[in-house]
């Protein structure tokens, strides 16, 4: 239950963070939000939440988006909800229907979900460009890679010593 509540809080919190964090100008005039660094962890927390509660994770996603309506601007909340819906539903499907090790699902789902989420979100808030989508996607994937490495290390240790599992 704690993981599910953390997931809901992270959705609302990251939307609030996007609302208050100034955008950084990139070379060429594109914009990037440092808040994108946190979103990769939101994807991974979703994986952990789904592992505990299954398909109820989709209800949690909707709760987080509804809370975001009051914590951020309506434009940002709608963009976020649609981006989460696209990215997270793909992530959910990959997690639900593959039997790969958990660490691989974290990495693959982030590699697929982050670009989709970034493209939808940035398009709806009006600042999408190939550079901004790429940088935001990489920012999100960065967080997922850190967690992937930690979980993978735990899986390898558990395989070598099943008493640790």
Steps between C-alpha positions, in 0.01 A plus 500: 500500500788736576640455148161578349460816709856601412415458133191720530696764694781496244261559210345800673837618632680486167218696336526764770878499449455558126272792585748675731838410344628754249575365155863493389581641156696257286724584206277568202219648708348175623382473861554231764365460850732361767185341648531240221778335701243388759258342251728200436462407864120534473502238223704265715282551810206409275673172420545426869138599572367275224708216636310537830145589388476385139258682274382731780805706412293653219250632757791649693621673184158658455496611865839665458379681188183622674703633793728672247203701375503692829877515544597622153336698223219327313706509177792327668272251679327399176832473313640290783193276522506427128878450500477265799213315332703439184836429666370312801250285308781384275714446807216313672445274197869414477517431872177297498560280199871421506681260725836670486687560825376801692817702432461453124134603515604818683753587232296400193182665622688823568672491161156468336292714737730800548507612134123451462428686822740781407362542148137518617573726799720750318267513200201578722682771699623651173878460523565177307799478270725207416767638736264565793331159462839329479647677802187450708493131405865457593439679830222255583698197389795607717296438818380165370855388419612565857217288638555234230863462608407471867222246439714304255780477757250365755369244246853380422579464871174314561572262209846430641367456852125409507491554878524876432183502287 
